[in-house]
Amino acid sequence: MFVFYKKNHINRFVSSSLVALILSPFFITFAETKTNEAMDLLNRMRQSLHQLNYKGTLVYRKEDSLSTLHIDHSVVNGVERERVVRLNEQGSEVSRELKGFSLASIPVIRPQMEEVYSFDMGRENRVANIPCRIITARPKDRVRYLQKYCIDTNSGLLLDYMLVGKTHKPVEQFMFTSIEFSVPEGSDNKAKMMSSTNENIIESLPLDIELQMNATQPVLLKNTVTPVLNNSATSKPITIEAKSNPVRQISSNQLDDGWVMEQLPTGFEIMQAPSMKQSPDDDGVTKHYVVSDGLSSLSVFVSPLGASTNARNEGIQVNSGALNMISRKKHDHMITVVGEVPKSTLKSVVNSLRKKAVK
Amino acid sequence: MTTLTTTDTKHSADSLDATTDVAINEHLSALLDDEVGSFEQKRVLNELSSDDAMRDKLARYSLIGETLRSGRSAVTADASFLAGIQDQLTSEPAYSETVLQDQLQARAQKQDNSAKNDGSWLRPVGGFAMAASVAALAVIGFQNYIANPDSAKPTTEMVATNAIQSDKASAVIVTNNTNADANVSKENLTQAEMESAVVVPADKLVAKNTTSSNNDYAHADLQTRNLLKRYVDSHMQYASTTAFVPSVRVIAYSDY
């Protein structure tokens, strides 16, 4: 194998590599154990992100713009609350409240994901003055982004997160500049390991989402999902209440109303999320499907188009950091695909979505 | 990766003195670890281009690093293989882009005149197979294979899209490929495929606009983005996997 080198080099190589091996027992562990360690730390990170109280400031970088944000996450009496506020430019705020949140709903990094990702443990680093460990989830194709995490091995908190695109340039980065965290009270029972298998939770699908938009007083919109068409500079927090895990597994690629997903990208599974009503006066229902490989995910929205809509033939594309979206008319429906995957993946998903004739 | 310090004895007559030797070694290791500043990087790369022994050392360091990291023995190539590429690159005549395009246009015209394809335009393309500047030549057929290994055939619509997007190509080669084995990602066109390729001027392709699998996507304006925001919200709620990350993305989406 090492014919490459001349003989005297071989001796030097052997001796120097032996020295390196002896002095660094770290390297003697097998690659497989390393992968498992990496996957375990990632799973721990996911739990900690939902179970711990933490607040801090982070920098968000996308393309060539930087933003600073403040985040406050807490778990009180089993209710998880998260609030993210932008500190620069015009104020903007998103808050989420997850009642009855079940840890089982967090997707788990499973061994079968090694089909499409290789999980590597990287070096030690320091972020927000806290030592952390770099973990890379390297995709084996170009259908998804490379994900690089720096995780505090003590608390499991994610301190630095980067998504790298096809051109090996970062598409997005989140880095905490300061963070403080604590374990919520009464969380010992929660700290017990959740089941390692992600069981399919088959539930009846609610047809609407309760969306509370905090203006001056909370407005309950029962049957609609109204877009926030607010061009003014004032902040408008959105509180979304998630009752339980409403996303359910689909057994095959047969979707509703005769739609079929002919070919999913490797490693992706399809699930169904609650449908959305298009508007208060319209009976049309938009179906929402989630296509995910456990680390990257995208949503497919299928909306029937009324006869009067002036839909153009060409599609629309939107990009914001790692988030890409395309929208196109197909078979008298508007197909919108959103996800943190390269645009080419979204395009291939749209192309493989077909409607068979309904009898 | 830990920095390896080898006890190398000097083996070149015009060698550097002891102190700089150690420094260069450290810079070499740092270069592999991607931890070297731009000044040092330039310096090391300059040394590398002139010093054969240093190149060997770099190859050794990276081999050691890779072997230790992956836990498997690496597949290595003969030293003459690398030298061979270097020689071939230096011996190739430098083709500027305009020369290539002129040649292609000349071929295209020739093809209109005579049915026989003498295949001699293949020579510059074949020589380019290893050099990086093959990107200037828009060989769309196999580019699409790499991007979409699942698609059966390169369609003319895909070719049209790429022709629109690439500013520089003035000619596009459409491969007449009926290969049903769609899962093979083709890194190089075979000789037969190259010969069967038809050179089509790009402006002819731009005019084509089929309605069904239309890959044209316009950028959304402000109002459309707002209308589409509800999809982003819904995606964030049900699909996204990491905790606070979706919320940050929703905020960032409002940036224009």
Coordinates of C-alpha atoms in Angstrom, one line a residue:
Chain A
M1 CA 0.0 0.0 0.0
F2 CA 2.8 2.4 0.8
V3 CA 4.9 1.7 -2.3
F4 CA 4.4 5.4 -2.8
Y5 CA 7.4 6.2 -0.7
K6 CA 11.0 5.4 -1.0
K7 CA 12.4 2.9 1.4
N8 CA 14.0 5.2 3.9
H9 CA 10.8 7.2 4.0
I10 CA 8.9 4.1 4.9
N11 CA 11.0 3.6 7.9
R12 CA 10.5 7.2 9.0
F13 CA 6.8 7.0 8.2
V14 CA 6.4 3.8 10.2
S15 CA 8.3 5.1 13.2
S16 CA 6.5 8.4 13.2
S17 CA 3.1 6.9 12.9
L18 CA 3.9 4.4 15.6
V19 CA 4.9 7.2 17.8
A20 CA 1.7 9.0 17.0
L21 CA -0.4 6.0 17.7
I22 CA 1.3 5.2 21.0
L23 CA 1.1 8.8 22.2
S24 CA -2.5 9.2 21.2
P25 CA -4.7 6.5 22.4
F26 CA -7.5 8.7 21.2
F27 CA -6.9 7.5 17.7
I28 CA -7.0 3.8 18.5
T29 CA -10.8 3.7 18.9
F30 CA -12.5 2.3 15.8
A31 CA -14.3 4.5 13.4
E32 CA -17.5 2.9 14.2
T33 CA -17.4 3.8 17.8
K34 CA -16.8 7.3 16.8
T35 CA -19.8 7.4 14.7
N36 CA -22.0 6.0 17.5
E37 CA -20.5 8.6 19.8
A38 CA -21.3 11.4 17.4
M39 CA -24.9 10.1 16.9
D40 CA -25.4 9.8 20.7
L41 CA -24.2 13.4 21.2
L42 CA -26.5 14.6 18.5
N43 CA -29.5 12.9 20.1
R44 CA -28.5 14.3 23.5
M45 CA -28.3 17.7 22.0
R46 CA -31.9 17.4 20.7
Q47 CA -33.2 16.5 24.1
S48 CA -31.3 19.2 25.8
L49 CA -32.6 21.8 23.4
H50 CA -36.1 21.0 24.5
Q51 CA -35.5 20.1 28.1
L52 CA -33.3 22.8 29.5
N53 CA -33.8 26.4 30.3
Y54 CA -31.5 28.6 28.4
K55 CA -31.2 32.1 27.3
G56 CA -28.5 33.9 25.4
T57 CA -27.5 36.0 22.4
L58 CA -26.6 34.5 19.1
V59 CA -25.3 35.7 15.8
Y60 CA -27.1 34.5 12.7
R61 CA -25.3 34.6 9.4
K62 CA -26.8 34.0 6.1
E63 CA -25.2 34.8 2.7
D64 CA -23.5 38.0 3.5
S65 CA -25.7 39.4 6.2
L66 CA -25.4 39.2 9.9
S67 CA -28.1 39.4 12.5
T68 CA -28.1 39.2 16.3
L69 CA -30.9 37.6 18.1
H70 CA -31.8 36.9 21.7
I71 CA -33.4 33.7 22.6
D72 CA -35.1 32.6 25.8
H73 CA -36.2 29.0 26.2
S74 CA -37.8 27.7 29.3
V75 CA -39.8 24.7 30.5
V76 CA -42.4 25.5 33.1
N77 CA -44.8 22.8 34.4
G78 CA -44.3 20.7 31.4
V79 CA -44.9 23.5 28.9
E80 CA -42.1 24.5 26.7
R81 CA -41.8 28.1 25.8
E82 CA -39.4 29.7 23.3
R83 CA -39.0 33.3 22.4
V84 CA -36.6 34.6 19.8
V85 CA -36.2 38.4 19.3
R86 CA -34.1 40.1 16.7
L87 CA -31.9 42.7 18.2
N88 CA -30.8 44.6 15.0
E89 CA -32.8 46.2 12.3
Q90 CA -36.5 46.4 12.9
G91 CA -37.7 44.4 15.8
S92 CA -39.1 41.0 15.0
E93 CA -40.2 38.4 17.4
V94 CA -41.3 34.8 17.2
S95 CA -42.6 33.0 20.3
R96 CA -43.7 29.4 20.5
E97 CA -45.5 27.6 23.1
L98 CA -45.6 23.8 23.0
K99 CA -48.1 22.4 25.4
G100 CA -48.0 18.7 26.2
F101 CA -44.9 18.4 24.1
S102 CA -43.8 14.9 23.9
L103 CA -40.1 14.0 23.6
A104 CA -41.1 11.2 21.4
S105 CA -41.9 13.6 18.7
I106 CA -38.3 14.7 18.3
P107 CA -36.8 12.8 15.4
V108 CA -34.0 10.6 16.6
I109 CA -30.7 10.1 14.8
R110 CA -30.9 6.4 13.9
P111 CA -28.4 4.0 12.5
Q112 CA -30.2 3.8 9.2
M113 CA -29.4 7.4 8.6
E114 CA -25.9 6.3 8.0
E115 CA -27.1 5.4 4.6
V116 CA -27.2 9.0 3.6
Y117 CA -25.0 10.7 6.2
S118 CA -21.6 10.0 7.7
F119 CA -21.3 11.3 11.3
D120 CA -17.9 12.4 12.3
M121 CA -16.6 13.6 15.6
G122 CA -14.4 16.6 15.1
R123 CA -12.1 18.5 17.3
E124 CA -12.7 20.5 20.5
N125 CA -13.6 24.1 20.1
R126 CA -14.8 26.9 22.2
V127 CA -17.9 29.0 21.6
A128 CA -19.3 31.6 23.9
N129 CA -16.4 30.8 26.2
I130 CA -17.7 27.3 26.7
P131 CA -15.7 24.3 25.4
C132 CA -17.6 22.3 22.9
R133 CA -17.1 19.4 20.5
I134 CA -17.6 19.6 16.7
I135 CA -19.7 17.0 15.1
T136 CA -20.3 16.9 11.4
A137 CA -23.2 15.2 9.6
R138 CA -21.7 14.8 6.1
P139 CA -24.2 13.9 3.4
K140 CA -23.3 11.2 1.0
D141 CA -25.0 13.0 -1.9
R142 CA -25.8 16.5 -2.9
V143 CA -29.4 16.4 -2.2
R144 CA -29.0 17.8 1.3
Y145 CA -26.8 20.2 3.2
L146 CA -23.8 19.3 5.3
Q147 CA -24.5 20.1 9.0
K148 CA -21.8 21.1 11.4
Y149 CA -22.5 21.3 15.1
C150 CA -20.5 22.4 18.1
I151 CA -22.1 20.9 21.2
D152 CA -21.2 21.4 24.8
T153 CA -20.6 17.9 26.1
N154 CA -21.6 18.7 29.6
S155 CA -25.0 20.1 29.0
G156 CA -25.7 18.9 25.5
L157 CA -26.5 22.4 24.3
L158 CA -25.9 23.5 20.7
L159 CA -23.6 26.4 20.6
D160 CA -22.6 26.7 17.0
Y161 CA -24.5 25.4 14.0
M162 CA -23.6 25.7 10.4
L163 CA -25.0 24.4 7.2
V164 CA -22.7 24.1 4.2
G165 CA -23.9 24.0 0.7
K166 CA -22.7 22.3 -2.5
T167 CA -20.0 24.8 -3.2
H168 CA -18.5 24.1 0.3
K169 CA -19.5 27.6 1.4
P170 CA -21.6 28.1 4.5
V171 CA -25.2 28.7 3.7
E172 CA -26.2 29.6 7.2
Q173 CA -24.6 29.8 10.6
F174 CA -25.8 30.3 14.1
M175 CA -23.3 31.0 16.8
F176 CA -24.0 31.9 20.4
T177 CA -22.0 34.7 21.8
S178 CA -23.2 34.3 25.3
I179 CA -25.5 31.8 26.9
E180 CA -26.6 30.8 30.3
F181 CA -28.6 27.7 31.2
S182 CA -30.2 25.8 34.0
V183 CA -32.1 22.6 34.5
P184 CA -35.8 23.3 35.0
E185 CA -37.3 22.3 38.4
G186 CA -39.1 19.1 38.6
S187 CA -37.6 17.8 35.4
D188 CA -36.0 14.7 36.8
N189 CA -38.7 12.4 35.5
K190 CA -38.3 14.0 32.1
A191 CA -34.6 13.4 32.2
K192 CA -35.2 9.7 31.9
M193 CA -34.3 8.5 28.4
M194 CA -37.0 8.6 26.0
S195 CA -37.6 5.5 23.9
S196 CA -35.0 5.2 21.3
T197 CA -37.4 4.1 18.6
N198 CA -39.6 6.8 17.1
E199 CA -43.0 5.1 17.2
N200 CA -45.5 6.1 14.6
I201 CA -48.1 8.2 16.3
I202 CA -51.3 7.8 14.3
E203 CA -53.7 10.4 15.3
S204 CA -56.8 11.8 13.8
L205 CA -56.0 14.9 11.8
P206 CA -57.4 18.1 13.0
L207 CA -58.4 20.1 10.0
D208 CA -57.4 23.5 11.4
I209 CA -54.7 25.1 13.4
E210 CA -55.4 27.5 16.2
L211 CA -53.1 30.4 15.5
Q212 CA -52.9 33.1 18.1
M213 CA -51.5 36.3 16.9
N214 CA -50.6 38.7 19.7
A215 CA -51.6 42.1 18.7
T216 CA -53.0 44.3 21.3
Q217 CA -55.3 41.5 22.5
P218 CA -55.1 37.9 21.4
V219 CA -57.2 37.0 18.5
L220 CA -58.3 33.4 18.2
L221 CA -58.7 32.4 14.5
K222 CA -60.3 29.0 14.7
N223 CA -60.6 27.9 11.2
T224 CA -58.1 29.8 9.2
V225 CA -54.5 30.3 8.8
T226 CA -54.2 33.9 7.8
P227 CA -50.9 35.1 6.4
V228 CA -49.2 37.9 8.4
L229 CA -49.3 40.7 5.8
N230 CA -47.6 43.3 7.8
N231 CA -45.2 45.6 6.2
S232 CA -44.8 47.9 9.1
A233 CA -41.8 47.9 11.3
T234 CA -43.5 47.0 14.5
S235 CA -42.8 43.6 15.9
K236 CA -45.6 41.0 15.7
P237 CA -45.0 37.9 17.7
I238 CA -46.7 34.7 16.7
T239 CA -47.6 32.2 19.3
I240 CA -48.2 28.8 18.0
E241 CA -49.8 26.2 20.1
A242 CA -49.0 22.6 19.3
K243 CA -51.3 20.2 21.1
S244 CA -49.6 17.0 20.6
N245 CA -47.7 15.3 17.8
P246 CA -50.0 15.8 14.8
V247 CA -47.6 14.6 12.2
R248 CA -48.4 11.1 11.1
Q249 CA -46.5 8.6 9.1
I250 CA -47.7 7.6 5.6
S251 CA -47.1 4.0 4.6
S252 CA -46.6 4.4 0.9
N253 CA -46.1 7.3 -1.4
Q254 CA -49.8 7.5 -2.2
L255 CA -51.0 10.8 -1.0
D256 CA -54.5 12.2 -0.8
D257 CA -56.7 13.0 -3.8
G258 CA -54.9 10.8 -6.2
W259 CA -51.5 12.5 -5.8
V260 CA -48.5 10.3 -5.9
M261 CA -44.9 11.1 -5.0
E262 CA -43.2 9.0 -7.6
Q263 CA -39.7 9.1 -6.3
L264 CA -38.4 10.4 -3.1
P265 CA -34.7 11.3 -2.7
T266 CA -32.7 8.6 -0.9
G267 CA -33.3 8.3 2.8
F268 CA -36.3 10.6 2.9
E269 CA -39.7 9.5 4.4
I270 CA -43.0 11.1 3.9
M271 CA -45.4 12.1 6.6
Q272 CA -48.6 14.1 6.7
A273 CA -49.1 17.2 8.8
P274 CA -52.5 18.8 9.5
S275 CA -54.1 20.4 6.6
M276 CA -54.6 24.1 6.3
K277 CA -57.7 26.0 5.3
Q278 CA -56.9 28.4 2.5
S279 CA -59.0 31.3 3.5
P280 CA -62.1 32.0 5.6
D281 CA -64.5 32.2 2.7
D282 CA -63.0 29.4 0.7
D283 CA -63.7 25.7 1.2
G284 CA -60.4 24.6 -0.3
V285 CA -58.0 22.7 2.0
T286 CA -54.3 22.7 1.5
K287 CA -52.6 19.5 2.3
H288 CA -49.3 19.5 4.0
Y289 CA -46.8 16.7 3.6
V290 CA -43.5 16.6 5.4
V291 CA -40.6 14.9 3.7
S292 CA -37.7 14.3 6.0
D293 CA -34.6 12.2 6.5
G294 CA -34.3 13.0 10.2
L295 CA -31.9 15.9 9.8
S296 CA -33.1 17.8 6.7
S297 CA -36.7 18.2 6.0
L298 CA -39.0 19.9 3.5
S299 CA -42.7 20.5 3.4
V300 CA -45.0 20.0 0.4
F301 CA -48.2 22.0 0.2
V302 CA -50.8 21.0 -2.3
S303 CA -53.6 23.7 -2.8
P304 CA -56.4 23.3 -5.2
L305 CA -56.8 26.3 -7.4
G306 CA -60.1 28.0 -8.0
A307 CA -61.2 28.6 -11.6
S308 CA -60.7 32.3 -11.3
T309 CA -57.1 32.4 -10.2
N310 CA -54.7 33.9 -12.6
A311 CA -51.9 31.4 -12.0
R312 CA -49.0 31.9 -14.3
N313 CA -47.2 28.9 -15.8
E314 CA -43.8 29.8 -14.5
G315 CA -42.9 29.0 -10.9
I316 CA -41.7 31.3 -8.1
Q317 CA -38.6 30.7 -6.1
V318 CA -37.6 32.2 -2.8
N319 CA -34.4 31.9 -0.8
S320 CA -33.5 32.9 2.7
G321 CA -30.2 31.4 3.9
A322 CA -30.7 27.7 4.0
L323 CA -34.4 27.9 3.5
N324 CA -35.5 27.5 -0.1
M325 CA -39.0 27.6 -1.5
I326 CA -40.5 27.1 -4.8
S327 CA -44.1 27.3 -5.9
R328 CA -45.6 26.1 -9.2
K329 CA -48.8 25.4 -10.8
K330 CA -49.4 21.7 -11.6
H331 CA -52.6 19.9 -12.6
D332 CA -54.8 22.8 -11.5
H333 CA -53.2 22.9 -8.1
M334 CA -50.6 25.1 -6.6
I335 CA -47.7 23.1 -5.3
T336 CA -45.4 24.9 -2.8
V337 CA -42.3 23.2 -1.5
V338 CA -40.4 24.7 1.4
G339 CA -37.3 23.3 3.0
E340 CA -33.7 23.6 4.3
V341 CA -32.4 21.7 1.3
P342 CA -30.8 22.8 -1.9
K343 CA -33.1 24.2 -4.5
S344 CA -32.4 21.4 -6.9
T345 CA -33.8 18.9 -4.4
L346 CA -37.0 21.0 -4.1
K347 CA -37.3 21.0 -7.9
S348 CA -36.9 17.3 -8.2
V349 CA -39.6 16.8 -5.5
V350 CA -42.0 19.0 -7.4
N351 CA -41.2 17.2 -10.6
S352 CA -41.8 13.8 -9.1
L353 CA -45.2 14.8 -7.7
R354 CA -47.9 13.6 -10.0
K355 CA -51.6 13.4 -9.9
K356 CA -53.2 10.3 -11.2
A357 CA -56.7 10.6 -12.6
V358 CA -59.3 10.1 -9.9
K359 CA -62.1 7.8 -10.8
Chain B
M1 CA -5.9 16.4 14.5
T2 CA -2.7 16.5 16.6
T3 CA 0.3 18.1 15.1
L4 CA 2.9 15.5 14.1
T5 CA 6.5 16.5 14.5
T6 CA 8.7 14.2 12.6
T7 CA 12.4 13.9 13.2
D8 CA 13.4 14.5 9.6
T9 CA 17.0 14.7 8.7
K10 CA 17.8 17.2 6.1
H11 CA 18.0 15.6 2.7
S12 CA 18.4 18.4 0.3
A13 CA 21.6 20.1 -0.3
D14 CA 20.2 23.6 -0.6
S15 CA 18.3 23.1 2.6
L16 CA 16.9 25.6 5.0
D17 CA 18.6 25.9 8.3
A18 CA 17.3 24.0 11.3
T19 CA 15.1 26.7 12.8
T20 CA 13.1 27.4 9.6
D21 CA 12.9 23.7 8.9
V22 CA 10.9 23.1 12.1
A23 CA 8.8 26.2 11.4
I24 CA 8.0 25.0 7.9
N25 CA 7.0 21.6 9.3
E26 CA 4.6 23.3 11.7
H27 CA 3.2 25.4 8.9
L28 CA 2.7 22.3 6.8
S29 CA 0.7 20.6 9.6
A30 CA -1.3 23.8 10.1
L31 CA -2.0 24.0 6.4
L32 CA -3.6 20.5 6.5
D33 CA -5.6 21.5 9.5
D34 CA -6.7 24.6 7.8
E35 CA -5.4 26.7 10.6
V36 CA -2.8 28.8 8.8
G37 CA -3.0 32.5 8.1
S38 CA -2.9 33.8 4.6
F39 CA 0.7 35.1 4.8
E40 CA 2.0 31.7 6.0
Q41 CA -0.2 29.9 3.5
K42 CA 1.3 31.9 0.7
R43 CA 4.8 31.2 2.0
V44 CA 4.2 27.5 2.4
L45 CA 2.6 27.1 -1.0
N46 CA 5.6 29.0 -2.6
E47 CA 8.0 26.6 -0.9
L48 CA 5.9 23.6 -2.0
S49 CA 5.9 24.6 -5.7
S50 CA 9.7 24.6 -5.7
D51 CA 10.7 22.0 -3.2
D52 CA 10.0 18.4 -4.1
A53 CA 11.0 17.0 -0.7
M54 CA 8.5 19.3 0.9
R55 CA 5.8 18.0 -1.4
D56 CA 6.6 14.5 -0.3
K57 CA 6.3 15.6 3.3
L58 CA 2.9 17.1 2.7
A59 CA 1.7 14.0 1.0
R60 CA 3.0 11.9 4.0
Y61 CA 1.4 14.2 6.6
S62 CA -2.0 14.1 4.8
L63 CA -1.8 10.3 4.4
I64 CA -1.0 9.8 8.1
G65 CA -3.8 12.1 9.0
E66 CA -6.3 10.4 6.8
T67 CA -5.3 6.9 7.8
L68 CA -5.6 7.8 11.5
R69 CA -8.9 9.5 11.0
S70 CA -10.6 6.9 9.0
G71 CA -9.1 3.9 10.7
R72 CA -8.6 2.2 7.4
S73 CA -5.6 2.0 5.2
A74 CA -5.8 4.6 2.5
V75 CA -5.6 3.8 -1.2
T76 CA -2.6 5.6 -2.5
A77 CA -1.4 6.3 -5.9
D78 CA 2.1 5.9 -7.2
A79 CA 4.2 9.1 -7.0
S80 CA 4.6 9.1 -10.7
F81 CA 0.9 9.4 -11.1
L82 CA 0.9 12.8 -9.5
A83 CA 4.0 13.8 -11.4
G84 CA 2.3 12.6 -14.6
I85 CA -0.7 14.9 -14.0
Q86 CA 1.6 17.8 -13.4
D87 CA 3.5 17.2 -16.6
Q88 CA 0.4 16.7 -18.6
L89 CA -1.1 20.0 -17.4
T90 CA 2.0 21.9 -18.1
S91 CA 2.4 20.4 -21.5
E92 CA -1.2 21.2 -22.6
P93 CA -1.5 24.2 -24.7
A94 CA -3.5 26.9 -22.9
Y95 CA -6.9 27.3 -24.5
S96 CA -8.5 30.6 -23.8
E97 CA -12.3 30.6 -23.8
T98 CA -12.7 32.5 -27.0
V99 CA -10.5 30.1 -28.8
L100 CA -12.6 27.2 -27.7
Q101 CA -15.9 28.9 -28.6
D102 CA -14.5 29.9 -32.0
Q103 CA -13.5 26.3 -32.6
L104 CA -17.0 25.1 -31.6
Q105 CA -18.7 27.5 -33.8
A106 CA -16.5 26.5 -36.6
R107 CA -17.4 22.9 -36.0
A108 CA -21.1 23.8 -35.9
Q109 CA -20.9 25.5 -39.2
K110 CA -18.9 22.6 -40.6
Q111 CA -21.6 20.2 -39.5
D112 CA -24.2 22.2 -41.3
N113 CA -22.2 21.9 -44.4
S114 CA -21.1 18.3 -44.3
A115 CA -22.9 15.5 -42.7
K116 CA -19.7 13.8 -41.7
N117 CA -18.5 14.4 -38.2
D118 CA -14.8 14.1 -38.3
G119 CA -14.6 14.2 -34.5
S120 CA -11.5 16.3 -34.5
W121 CA -13.1 18.9 -32.2
L122 CA -12.9 16.2 -29.6
R123 CA -9.3 16.7 -29.1
P124 CA -9.4 19.9 -27.2
V125 CA -12.2 18.6 -25.1
G126 CA -10.4 15.3 -24.4
G127 CA -7.3 17.2 -23.3
F128 CA -9.4 19.2 -21.0
A129 CA -10.8 16.2 -19.3
M130 CA -8.6 16.7 -16.3
A131 CA -8.0 20.4 -16.2
A132 CA -10.4 22.6 -14.3
S133 CA -11.4 24.8 -17.2
V134 CA -13.7 22.3 -18.6
A135 CA -16.4 24.2 -16.8
A136 CA -16.2 26.9 -19.5
L137 CA -17.5 24.3 -22.0
A138 CA -21.1 23.8 -21.1
V139 CA -21.3 20.0 -21.5
I140 CA -24.8 20.0 -20.0
G141 CA -25.6 16.4 -20.5
F142 CA -23.3 14.9 -17.9
Q143 CA -23.6 17.9 -15.6
N144 CA -27.2 16.9 -15.3
Y145 CA -26.3 13.4 -14.5
I146 CA -24.3 14.5 -11.5
A147 CA -27.0 16.8 -10.3
N148 CA -30.0 14.5 -11.0
P149 CA -28.8 11.0 -11.0
D150 CA -32.4 9.8 -10.8
S151 CA -33.6 11.4 -14.0
A152 CA -33.6 9.1 -17.0
K153 CA -32.4 11.3 -19.8
P154 CA -31.1 14.8 -20.0
T155 CA -34.0 16.7 -21.4
T156 CA -33.8 19.6 -23.6
E157 CA -35.7 21.7 -21.1
M158 CA -32.9 21.2 -18.5
V159 CA -30.4 22.1 -21.2
A160 CA -32.4 25.3 -21.9
T161 CA -32.4 26.3 -18.2
N162 CA -28.6 25.8 -17.9
A163 CA -28.1 27.7 -21.1
I164 CA -30.0 30.6 -19.7
Q165 CA -28.1 30.5 -16.4
S166 CA -24.6 30.2 -17.8
D167 CA -23.5 33.5 -19.1
K168 CA -20.4 32.4 -20.8
A169 CA -21.2 29.5 -23.0
S170 CA -22.0 30.3 -26.5
A171 CA -22.5 26.8 -27.6
V172 CA -24.2 23.9 -25.9
I173 CA -23.6 20.3 -26.6
V174 CA -26.6 18.0 -26.4
T175 CA -25.7 14.4 -25.9
N176 CA -27.7 12.0 -27.8
N177 CA -27.8 9.6 -24.9
T178 CA -30.2 6.7 -24.8
N179 CA -28.5 5.0 -21.9
A180 CA -31.3 3.5 -19.8
D181 CA -29.0 3.0 -16.8
A182 CA -30.0 6.2 -15.1
N183 CA -28.4 5.5 -11.8
V184 CA -24.8 5.7 -13.0
S185 CA -23.5 9.1 -12.3
K186 CA -21.3 9.9 -15.2
E187 CA -18.1 11.7 -14.5
N188 CA -16.8 11.5 -18.1
L189 CA -18.5 11.1 -21.4
T190 CA -17.3 8.1 -23.3
Q191 CA -15.8 8.5 -26.7
A192 CA -18.8 7.2 -28.3
E193 CA -21.1 9.6 -26.5
M194 CA -18.9 12.5 -27.4
E195 CA -19.0 11.5 -31.0
S196 CA -22.7 11.2 -31.0
A197 CA -23.1 14.7 -29.5
V198 CA -24.6 17.3 -31.6
V199 CA -23.4 20.9 -31.2
V200 CA -26.4 23.2 -31.0
P201 CA -26.0 26.9 -30.7
A202 CA -27.4 28.2 -27.4
D203 CA -29.8 30.7 -28.9
K204 CA -31.7 28.0 -30.6
L205 CA -32.3 26.3 -27.3
V206 CA -33.4 29.4 -25.4
A207 CA -36.4 29.7 -27.7
K208 CA -37.7 26.4 -26.6
N209 CA -40.3 26.6 -23.9
T210 CA -42.3 23.6 -23.1
T211 CA -45.2 24.0 -20.7
S212 CA -45.2 20.8 -18.7
S213 CA -41.9 20.2 -17.0
N214 CA -41.0 23.8 -17.0
N215 CA -38.0 24.6 -14.9
D216 CA -38.2 28.3 -15.1
Y217 CA -38.6 29.9 -11.7
A218 CA -38.9 33.6 -11.2
H219 CA -37.7 35.3 -8.1
A220 CA -40.7 36.3 -5.9
D221 CA -41.4 39.9 -5.2
L222 CA -42.1 41.4 -1.8
Q223 CA -45.9 40.8 -1.9
T224 CA -45.5 37.3 -3.0
R225 CA -43.0 36.5 -0.3
N226 CA -45.5 37.8 2.3
L227 CA -48.2 35.6 0.9
L228 CA -45.9 32.6 1.0
K229 CA -44.9 33.3 4.6
R230 CA -47.7 31.2 6.0
Y231 CA -46.1 28.2 4.3
V232 CA -42.8 29.0 6.1
D233 CA -44.7 29.3 9.4
S234 CA -46.4 26.0 8.9
H235 CA -43.1 24.3 7.8
M236 CA -41.4 25.6 10.9
Q237 CA -44.1 24.3 13.1
Y238 CA -44.3 20.7 11.8
A239 CA -41.3 19.9 9.8
S240 CA -38.2 21.5 11.1
T241 CA -36.2 19.4 13.4
T242 CA -33.9 21.5 15.6
A243 CA -35.3 23.6 18.4
F244 CA -34.8 27.4 18.1
V245 CA -33.4 27.2 14.7
P246 CA -36.8 27.3 12.9
S247 CA -37.8 30.4 14.8
V248 CA -34.6 32.2 13.8
R249 CA -35.3 31.2 10.2
V250 CA -38.8 32.6 10.3
I251 CA -37.5 35.9 11.5
A252 CA -34.7 35.9 8.9
Y253 CA -37.3 35.2 6.2
S254 CA -38.7 38.7 6.7
D255 CA -35.4 40.2 5.7
Y256 CA -35.2 41.4 2.1

